[in-house]
mmCIF file of C-alpha atoms in Angstrom:
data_model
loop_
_atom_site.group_PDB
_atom_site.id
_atom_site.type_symbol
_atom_site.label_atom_id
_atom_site.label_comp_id
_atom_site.label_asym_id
_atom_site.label_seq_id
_atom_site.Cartn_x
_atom_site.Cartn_y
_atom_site.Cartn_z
ATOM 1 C CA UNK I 1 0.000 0.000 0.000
ATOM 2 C CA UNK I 2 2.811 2.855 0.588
ATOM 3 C CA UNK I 3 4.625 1.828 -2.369
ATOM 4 C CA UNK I 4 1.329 2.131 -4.297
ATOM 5 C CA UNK I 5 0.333 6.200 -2.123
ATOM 6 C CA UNK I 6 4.898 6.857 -3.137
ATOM 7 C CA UNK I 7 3.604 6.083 -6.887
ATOM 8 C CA UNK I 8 0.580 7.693 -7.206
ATOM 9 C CA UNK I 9 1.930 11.054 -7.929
ATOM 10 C CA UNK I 10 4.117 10.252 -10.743
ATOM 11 C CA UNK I 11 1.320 8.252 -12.241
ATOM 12 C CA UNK I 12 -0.989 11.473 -11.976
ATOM 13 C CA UNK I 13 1.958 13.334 -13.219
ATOM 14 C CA UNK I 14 2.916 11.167 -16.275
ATOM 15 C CA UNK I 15 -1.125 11.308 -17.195
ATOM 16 C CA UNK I 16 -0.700 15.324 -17.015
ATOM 17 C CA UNK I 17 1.928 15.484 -19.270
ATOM 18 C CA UNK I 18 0.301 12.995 -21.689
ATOM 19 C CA UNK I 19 -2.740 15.214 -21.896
ATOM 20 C CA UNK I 20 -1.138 18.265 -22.348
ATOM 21 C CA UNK I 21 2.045 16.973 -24.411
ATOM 22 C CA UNK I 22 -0.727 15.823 -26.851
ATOM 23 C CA UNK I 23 -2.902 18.632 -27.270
ATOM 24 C CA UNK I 24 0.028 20.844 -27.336
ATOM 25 C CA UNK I 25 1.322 18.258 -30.054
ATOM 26 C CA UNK I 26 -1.662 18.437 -32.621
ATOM 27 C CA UNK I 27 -2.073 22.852 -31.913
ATOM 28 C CA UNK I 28 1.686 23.596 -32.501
ATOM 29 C CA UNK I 29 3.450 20.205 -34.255
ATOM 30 C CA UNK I 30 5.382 19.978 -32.084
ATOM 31 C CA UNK I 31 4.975 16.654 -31.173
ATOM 32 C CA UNK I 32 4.652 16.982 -27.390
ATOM 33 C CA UNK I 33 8.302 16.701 -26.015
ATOM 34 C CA UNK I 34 8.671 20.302 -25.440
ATOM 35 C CA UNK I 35 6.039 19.788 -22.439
ATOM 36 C CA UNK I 36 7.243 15.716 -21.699
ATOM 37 C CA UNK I 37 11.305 16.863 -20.805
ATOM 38 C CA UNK I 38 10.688 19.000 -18.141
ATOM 39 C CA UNK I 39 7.985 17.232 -16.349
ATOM 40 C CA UNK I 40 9.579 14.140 -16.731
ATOM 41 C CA UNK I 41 12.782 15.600 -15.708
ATOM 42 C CA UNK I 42 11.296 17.048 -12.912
ATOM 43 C CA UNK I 43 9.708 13.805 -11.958
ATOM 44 C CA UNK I 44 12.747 11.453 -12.189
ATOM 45 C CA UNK I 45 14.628 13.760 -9.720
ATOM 46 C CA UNK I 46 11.597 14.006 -7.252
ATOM 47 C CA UNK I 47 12.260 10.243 -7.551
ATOM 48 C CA UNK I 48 16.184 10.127 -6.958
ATOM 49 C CA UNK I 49 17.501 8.967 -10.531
ATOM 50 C CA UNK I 50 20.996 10.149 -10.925
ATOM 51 C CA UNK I 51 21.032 14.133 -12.377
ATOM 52 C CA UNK I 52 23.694 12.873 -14.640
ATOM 53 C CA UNK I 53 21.605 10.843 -16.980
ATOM 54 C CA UNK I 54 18.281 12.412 -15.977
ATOM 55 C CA UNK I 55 17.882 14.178 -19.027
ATOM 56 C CA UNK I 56 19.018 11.339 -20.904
ATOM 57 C CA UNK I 57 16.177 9.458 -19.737
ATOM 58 C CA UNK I 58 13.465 12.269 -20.088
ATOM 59 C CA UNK I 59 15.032 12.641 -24.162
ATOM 60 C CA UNK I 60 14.793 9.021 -24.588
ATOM 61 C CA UNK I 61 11.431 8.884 -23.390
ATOM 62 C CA UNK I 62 9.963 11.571 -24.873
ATOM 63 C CA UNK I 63 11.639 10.878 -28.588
ATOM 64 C CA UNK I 64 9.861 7.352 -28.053
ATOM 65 C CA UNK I 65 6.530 8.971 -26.939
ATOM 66 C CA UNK I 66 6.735 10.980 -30.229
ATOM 67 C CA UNK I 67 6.816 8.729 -32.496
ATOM 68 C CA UNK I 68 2.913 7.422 -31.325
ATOM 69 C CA UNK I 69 1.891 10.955 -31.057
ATOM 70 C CA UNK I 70 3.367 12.410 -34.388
ATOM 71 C CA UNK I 71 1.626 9.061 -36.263
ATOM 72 C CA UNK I 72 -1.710 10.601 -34.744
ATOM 73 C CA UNK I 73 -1.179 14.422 -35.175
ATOM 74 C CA UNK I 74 -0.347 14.211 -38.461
ATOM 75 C CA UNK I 75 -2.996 11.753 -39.247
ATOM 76 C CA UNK I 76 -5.124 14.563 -38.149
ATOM 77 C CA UNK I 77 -3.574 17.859 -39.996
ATOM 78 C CA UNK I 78 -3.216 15.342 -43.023
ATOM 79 C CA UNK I 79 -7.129 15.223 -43.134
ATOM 80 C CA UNK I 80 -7.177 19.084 -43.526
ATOM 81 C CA UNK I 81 -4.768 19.029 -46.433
ATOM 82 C CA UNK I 82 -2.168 20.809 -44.164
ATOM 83 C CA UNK I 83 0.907 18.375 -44.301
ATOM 84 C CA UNK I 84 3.257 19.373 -47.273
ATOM 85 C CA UNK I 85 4.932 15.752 -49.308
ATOM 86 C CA UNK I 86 6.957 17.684 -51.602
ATOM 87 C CA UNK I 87 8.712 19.265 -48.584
ATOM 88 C CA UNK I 88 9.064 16.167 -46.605
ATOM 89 C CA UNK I 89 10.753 14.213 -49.468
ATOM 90 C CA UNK I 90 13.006 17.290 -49.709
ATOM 91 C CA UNK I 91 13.932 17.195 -46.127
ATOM 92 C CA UNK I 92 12.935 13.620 -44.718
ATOM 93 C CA UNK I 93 16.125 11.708 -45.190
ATOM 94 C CA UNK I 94 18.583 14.462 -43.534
ATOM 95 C CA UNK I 95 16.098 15.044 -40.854
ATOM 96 C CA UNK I 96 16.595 11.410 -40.093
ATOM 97 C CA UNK I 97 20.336 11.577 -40.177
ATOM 98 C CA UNK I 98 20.271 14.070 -38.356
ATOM 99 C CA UNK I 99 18.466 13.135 -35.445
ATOM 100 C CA UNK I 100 20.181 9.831 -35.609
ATOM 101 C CA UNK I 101 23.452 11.534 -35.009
ATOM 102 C CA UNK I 102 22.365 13.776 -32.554
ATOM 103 C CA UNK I 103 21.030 11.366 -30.031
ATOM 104 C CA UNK I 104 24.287 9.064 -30.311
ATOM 105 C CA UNK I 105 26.244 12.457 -29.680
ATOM 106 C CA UNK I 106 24.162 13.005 -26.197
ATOM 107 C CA UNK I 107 25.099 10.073 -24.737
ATOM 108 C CA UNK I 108 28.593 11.320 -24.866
ATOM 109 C CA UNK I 109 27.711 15.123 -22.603
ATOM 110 C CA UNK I 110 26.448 15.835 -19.224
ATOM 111 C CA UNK I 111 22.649 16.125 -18.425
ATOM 112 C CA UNK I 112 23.791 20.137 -17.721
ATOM 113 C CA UNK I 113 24.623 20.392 -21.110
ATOM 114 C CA UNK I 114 21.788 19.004 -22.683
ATOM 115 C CA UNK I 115 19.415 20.728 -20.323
ATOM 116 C CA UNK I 116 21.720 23.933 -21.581
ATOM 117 C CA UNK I 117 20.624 23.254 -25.196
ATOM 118 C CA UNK I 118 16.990 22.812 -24.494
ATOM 119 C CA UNK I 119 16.582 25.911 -22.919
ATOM 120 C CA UNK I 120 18.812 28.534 -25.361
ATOM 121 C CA UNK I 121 16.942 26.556 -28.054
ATOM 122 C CA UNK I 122 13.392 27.121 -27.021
ATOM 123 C CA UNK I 123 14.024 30.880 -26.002
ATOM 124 C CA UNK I 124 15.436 31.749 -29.643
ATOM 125 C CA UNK I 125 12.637 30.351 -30.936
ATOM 126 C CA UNK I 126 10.270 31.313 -28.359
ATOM 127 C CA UNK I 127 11.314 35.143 -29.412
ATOM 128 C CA UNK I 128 10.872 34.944 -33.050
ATOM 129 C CA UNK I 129 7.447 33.164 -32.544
ATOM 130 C CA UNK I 130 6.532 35.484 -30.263
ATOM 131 C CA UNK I 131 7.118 38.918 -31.820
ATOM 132 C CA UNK I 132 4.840 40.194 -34.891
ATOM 133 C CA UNK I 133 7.432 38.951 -37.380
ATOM 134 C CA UNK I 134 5.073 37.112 -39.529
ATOM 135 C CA UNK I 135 5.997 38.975 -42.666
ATOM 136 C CA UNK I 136 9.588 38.543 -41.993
ATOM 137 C CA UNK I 137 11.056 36.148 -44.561
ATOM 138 C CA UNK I 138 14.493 35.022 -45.107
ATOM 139 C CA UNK I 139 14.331 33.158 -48.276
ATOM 140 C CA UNK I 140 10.646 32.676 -51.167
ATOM 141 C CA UNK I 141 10.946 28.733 -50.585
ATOM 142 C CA UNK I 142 12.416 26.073 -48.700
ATOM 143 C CA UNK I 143 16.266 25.262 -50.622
ATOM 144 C CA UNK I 144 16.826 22.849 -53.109
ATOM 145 C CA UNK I 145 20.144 21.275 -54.825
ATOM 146 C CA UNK I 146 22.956 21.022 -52.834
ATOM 147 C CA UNK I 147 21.973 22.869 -49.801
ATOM 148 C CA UNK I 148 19.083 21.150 -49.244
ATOM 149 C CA UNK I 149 20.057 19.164 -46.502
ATOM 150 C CA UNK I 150 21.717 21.249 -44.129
ATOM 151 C CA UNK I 151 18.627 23.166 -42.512
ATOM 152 C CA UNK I 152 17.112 19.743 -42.064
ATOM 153 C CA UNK I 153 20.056 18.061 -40.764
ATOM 154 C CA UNK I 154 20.210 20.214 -37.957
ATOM 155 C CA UNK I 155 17.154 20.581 -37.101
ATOM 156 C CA UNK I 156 17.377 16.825 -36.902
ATOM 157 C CA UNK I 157 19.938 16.777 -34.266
ATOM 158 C CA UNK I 158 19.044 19.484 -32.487
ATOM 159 C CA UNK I 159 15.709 17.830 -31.431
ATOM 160 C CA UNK I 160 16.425 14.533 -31.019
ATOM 161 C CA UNK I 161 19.251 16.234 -28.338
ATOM 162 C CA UNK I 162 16.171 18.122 -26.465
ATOM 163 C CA UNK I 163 13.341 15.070 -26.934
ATOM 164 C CA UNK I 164 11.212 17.366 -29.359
ATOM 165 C CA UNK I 165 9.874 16.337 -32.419
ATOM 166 C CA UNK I 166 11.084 19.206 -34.660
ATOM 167 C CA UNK I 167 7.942 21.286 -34.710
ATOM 168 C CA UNK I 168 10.260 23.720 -31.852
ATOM 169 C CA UNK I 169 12.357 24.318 -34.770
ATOM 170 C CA UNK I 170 10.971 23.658 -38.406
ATOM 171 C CA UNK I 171 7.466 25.579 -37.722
ATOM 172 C CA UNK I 172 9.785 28.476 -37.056
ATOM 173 C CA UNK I 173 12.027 27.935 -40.052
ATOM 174 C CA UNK I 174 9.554 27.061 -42.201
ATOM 175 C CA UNK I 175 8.063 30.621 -41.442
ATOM 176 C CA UNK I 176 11.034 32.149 -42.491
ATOM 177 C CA UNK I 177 11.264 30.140 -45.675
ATOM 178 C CA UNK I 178 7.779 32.088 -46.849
ATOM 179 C CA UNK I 179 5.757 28.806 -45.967
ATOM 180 C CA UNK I 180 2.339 29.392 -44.121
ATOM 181 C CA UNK I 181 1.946 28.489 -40.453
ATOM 182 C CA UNK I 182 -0.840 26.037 -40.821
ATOM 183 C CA UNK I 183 1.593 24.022 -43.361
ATOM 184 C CA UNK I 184 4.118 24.889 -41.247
ATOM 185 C CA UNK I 185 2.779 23.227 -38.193
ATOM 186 C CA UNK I 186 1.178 20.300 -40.058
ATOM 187 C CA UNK I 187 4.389 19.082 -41.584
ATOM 188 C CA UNK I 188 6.346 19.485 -38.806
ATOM 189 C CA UNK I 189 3.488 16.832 -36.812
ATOM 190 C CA UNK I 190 4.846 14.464 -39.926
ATOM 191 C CA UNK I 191 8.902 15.279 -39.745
ATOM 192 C CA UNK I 192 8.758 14.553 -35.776
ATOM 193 C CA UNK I 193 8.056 10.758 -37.276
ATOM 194 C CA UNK I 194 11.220 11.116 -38.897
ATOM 195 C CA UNK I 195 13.226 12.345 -35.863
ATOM 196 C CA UNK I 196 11.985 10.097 -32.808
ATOM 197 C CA UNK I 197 12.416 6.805 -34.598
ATOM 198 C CA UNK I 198 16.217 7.116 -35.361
ATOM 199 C CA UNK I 199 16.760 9.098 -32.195
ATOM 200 C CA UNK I 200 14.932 6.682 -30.105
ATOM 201 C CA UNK I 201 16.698 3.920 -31.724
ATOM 202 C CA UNK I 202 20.227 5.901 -30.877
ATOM 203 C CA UNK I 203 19.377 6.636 -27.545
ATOM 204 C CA UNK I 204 18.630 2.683 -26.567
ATOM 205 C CA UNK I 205 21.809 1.959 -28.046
ATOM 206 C CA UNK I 206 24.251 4.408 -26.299
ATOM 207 C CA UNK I 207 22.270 3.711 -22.853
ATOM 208 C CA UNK I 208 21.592 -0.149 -22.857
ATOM 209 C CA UNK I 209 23.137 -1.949 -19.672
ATOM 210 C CA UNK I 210 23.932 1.653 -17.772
ATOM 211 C CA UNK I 211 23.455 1.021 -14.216
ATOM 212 C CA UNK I 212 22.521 4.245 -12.938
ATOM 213 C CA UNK I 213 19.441 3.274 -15.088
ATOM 214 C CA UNK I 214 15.952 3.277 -12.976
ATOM 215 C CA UNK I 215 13.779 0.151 -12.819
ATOM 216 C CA UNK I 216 11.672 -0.325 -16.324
ATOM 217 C CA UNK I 217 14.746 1.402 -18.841
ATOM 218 C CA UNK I 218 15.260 0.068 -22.034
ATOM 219 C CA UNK I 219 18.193 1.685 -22.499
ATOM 220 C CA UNK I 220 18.029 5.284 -21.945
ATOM 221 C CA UNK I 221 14.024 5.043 -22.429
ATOM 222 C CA UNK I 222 11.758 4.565 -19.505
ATOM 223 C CA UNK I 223 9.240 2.665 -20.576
ATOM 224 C CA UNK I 224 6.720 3.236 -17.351
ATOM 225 C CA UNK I 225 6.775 6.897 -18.466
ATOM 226 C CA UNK I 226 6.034 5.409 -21.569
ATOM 227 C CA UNK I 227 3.246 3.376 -21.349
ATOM 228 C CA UNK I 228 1.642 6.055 -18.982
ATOM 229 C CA UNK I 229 2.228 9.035 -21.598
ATOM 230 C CA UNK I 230 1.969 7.692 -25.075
ATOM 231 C CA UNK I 231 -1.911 6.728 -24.881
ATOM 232 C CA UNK I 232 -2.968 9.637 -23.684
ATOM 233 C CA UNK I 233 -1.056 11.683 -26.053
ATOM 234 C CA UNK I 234 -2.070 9.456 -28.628
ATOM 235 C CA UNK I 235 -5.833 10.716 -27.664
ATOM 236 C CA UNK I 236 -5.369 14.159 -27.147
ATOM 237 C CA UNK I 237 -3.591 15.009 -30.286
ATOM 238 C CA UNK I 238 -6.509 15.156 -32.860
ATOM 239 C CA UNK I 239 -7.991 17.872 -29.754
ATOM 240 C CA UNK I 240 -5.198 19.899 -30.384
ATOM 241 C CA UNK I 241 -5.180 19.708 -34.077
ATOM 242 C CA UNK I 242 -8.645 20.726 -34.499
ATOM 243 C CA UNK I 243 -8.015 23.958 -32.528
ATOM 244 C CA UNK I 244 -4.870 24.560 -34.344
ATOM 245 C CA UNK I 245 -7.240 24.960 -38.025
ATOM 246 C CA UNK I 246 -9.650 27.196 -35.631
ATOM 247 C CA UNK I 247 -7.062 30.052 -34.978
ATOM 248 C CA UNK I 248 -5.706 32.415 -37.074
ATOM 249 C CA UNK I 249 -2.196 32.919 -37.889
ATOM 250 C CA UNK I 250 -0.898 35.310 -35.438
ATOM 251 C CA UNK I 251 -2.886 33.763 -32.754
ATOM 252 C CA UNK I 252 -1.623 30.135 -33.303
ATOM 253 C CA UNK I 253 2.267 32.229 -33.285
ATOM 254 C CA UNK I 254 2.160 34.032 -29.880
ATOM 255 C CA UNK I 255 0.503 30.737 -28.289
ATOM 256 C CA UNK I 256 3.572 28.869 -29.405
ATOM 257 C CA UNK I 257 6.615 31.799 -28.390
ATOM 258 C CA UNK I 258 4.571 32.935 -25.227
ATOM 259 C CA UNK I 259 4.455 28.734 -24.143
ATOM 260 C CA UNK I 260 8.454 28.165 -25.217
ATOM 261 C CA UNK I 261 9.269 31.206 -23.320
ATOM 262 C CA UNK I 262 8.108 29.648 -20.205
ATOM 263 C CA UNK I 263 9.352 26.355 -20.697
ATOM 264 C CA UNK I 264 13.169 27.912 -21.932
ATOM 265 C CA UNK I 265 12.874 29.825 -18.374
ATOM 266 C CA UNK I 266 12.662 26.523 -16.461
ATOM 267 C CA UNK I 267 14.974 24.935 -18.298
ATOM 268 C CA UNK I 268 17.929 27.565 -17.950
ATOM 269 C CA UNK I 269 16.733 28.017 -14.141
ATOM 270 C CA UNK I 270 17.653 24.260 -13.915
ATOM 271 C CA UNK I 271 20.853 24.675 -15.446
ATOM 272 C CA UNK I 272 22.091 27.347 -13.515
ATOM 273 C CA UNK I 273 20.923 25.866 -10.412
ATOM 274 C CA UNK I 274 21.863 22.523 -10.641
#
């Protein structure tokens, strides 16, 4: 009975961040992991797992939780004609190298570090969404030829090093790249497919047989957190896809900067403090 009251909270906590990951998944395409790190983060200290690996285990996790909850969210934005296939052939296969490479490079830094990225990250991006730069524009399309792949690449990496599914990044640079939000966010639900399957795949490699590992790891993924956040995702992303297509452009823009500005906050905070 007291082990059942001592996991109780995380169970209601895991639930939480399943809910909210998911709307938050199918309204920004972001495929949830910018709300799953933290919380899960926060949970696996409250719960004594080793701060040095941590943040490993929250990545892991969440990258695996993404690849459910992009399947569904883009599922959904796919049946309003908002998920862009030329652009995904275009940047699919670097995306994927990318993010394969990026989660076998984390195993090889300090939670700190990756906690570090996650934050700087987020509040770059949290800025640009945030601010009334919707007519700013960097380029008239997305690049072809032999350029092609770097954008993606890194974007790639990036995530699968912060447990995001790429939406934190590509809706952002898709902007910039004179693409509209709604296409933005739609095939950024479909490119986080492409980054949690390699980097969960990378991350159960570089973690398997670590024994700072908490009970239920496969590797660096937990797969209690797991099975408790993936369903409910699952669920909740169609919710947050439907309210996506009901907002208008600048609307859908300052939700996503004002909600990465808080998140960046906490995750600096943690890295400072730690």
């Amino acid at each position: 009975m007291d082990m059942l009251i001592d996991i109780l909270p995380f169970v209601a906590m895991m639930l939480v961040t399943g809910v909210v990951g998911g709307i938050l998944a199918g309204l920004l395409g972001v495929g949830g992991g910018i709300v799953i790190v933290p919380v899960l983060d926060t949970a696996l200290g409250f719960y004594g797992v080793d701060s040095a690996i941590r943040m490993h285990i929250a990545v892991a996790t969440s990258l695996a939780c993404i690849i459910l909850t992009s399947i569904s969210s883009s599922k959904a934005h796919h049946a309003k004609g908002a998920v862009d296939f030329n652009l995904i052939k275009i940047w699919g296969p670097a995306v994927f190298i990318g993010s394969l490479i990026g989660s076998m490079a984390a195993s090889y830094v300090d939670s700190q570090v990756l906690s570090a990225i996650f934050g700087v990250v987020a509040l770059i991006v949290a800025i640009k969404m945030a601010l009334p730069l919707d007519n700013v524009i960097i380029r008239q399309d997305v690049p072809r030829g032999i350029t092609a792949p770097a954008t993606p690449v890194v974007i790639g990496g990036l995530s699968s090093m912060m447990g995001i599914g790429g939406g934190t990044l590509s809706v952002p640079v898709l902007t910039l790249m004179n693409q509209p939000i709604h296409r933005a966010v739609g095939s950024a639900a479909f490119i986080g497919l492409l980054i949690s399957i390699p980097g969960t795949i990378g991350f159960i490699v570089s973690g398997f047989n670590d024994p700072r590992l908490p009970p239920g790891s496969f590797g660096y993924v937990n797969l209690i957190g797991f099975a408790l956040i993936s369903p409910v995702t699952v669920w909740a992303a169609p919710i947050g896809a439907k309210i996506a297509h009901s907002l208008d452009k600048r609307h859908l823009s300052t939700l996503f900067g004002g909600f990465l500005f808080i998140v960046a906050c906490r995750m600096i905070y943690r890295t400072l403090v730690a």
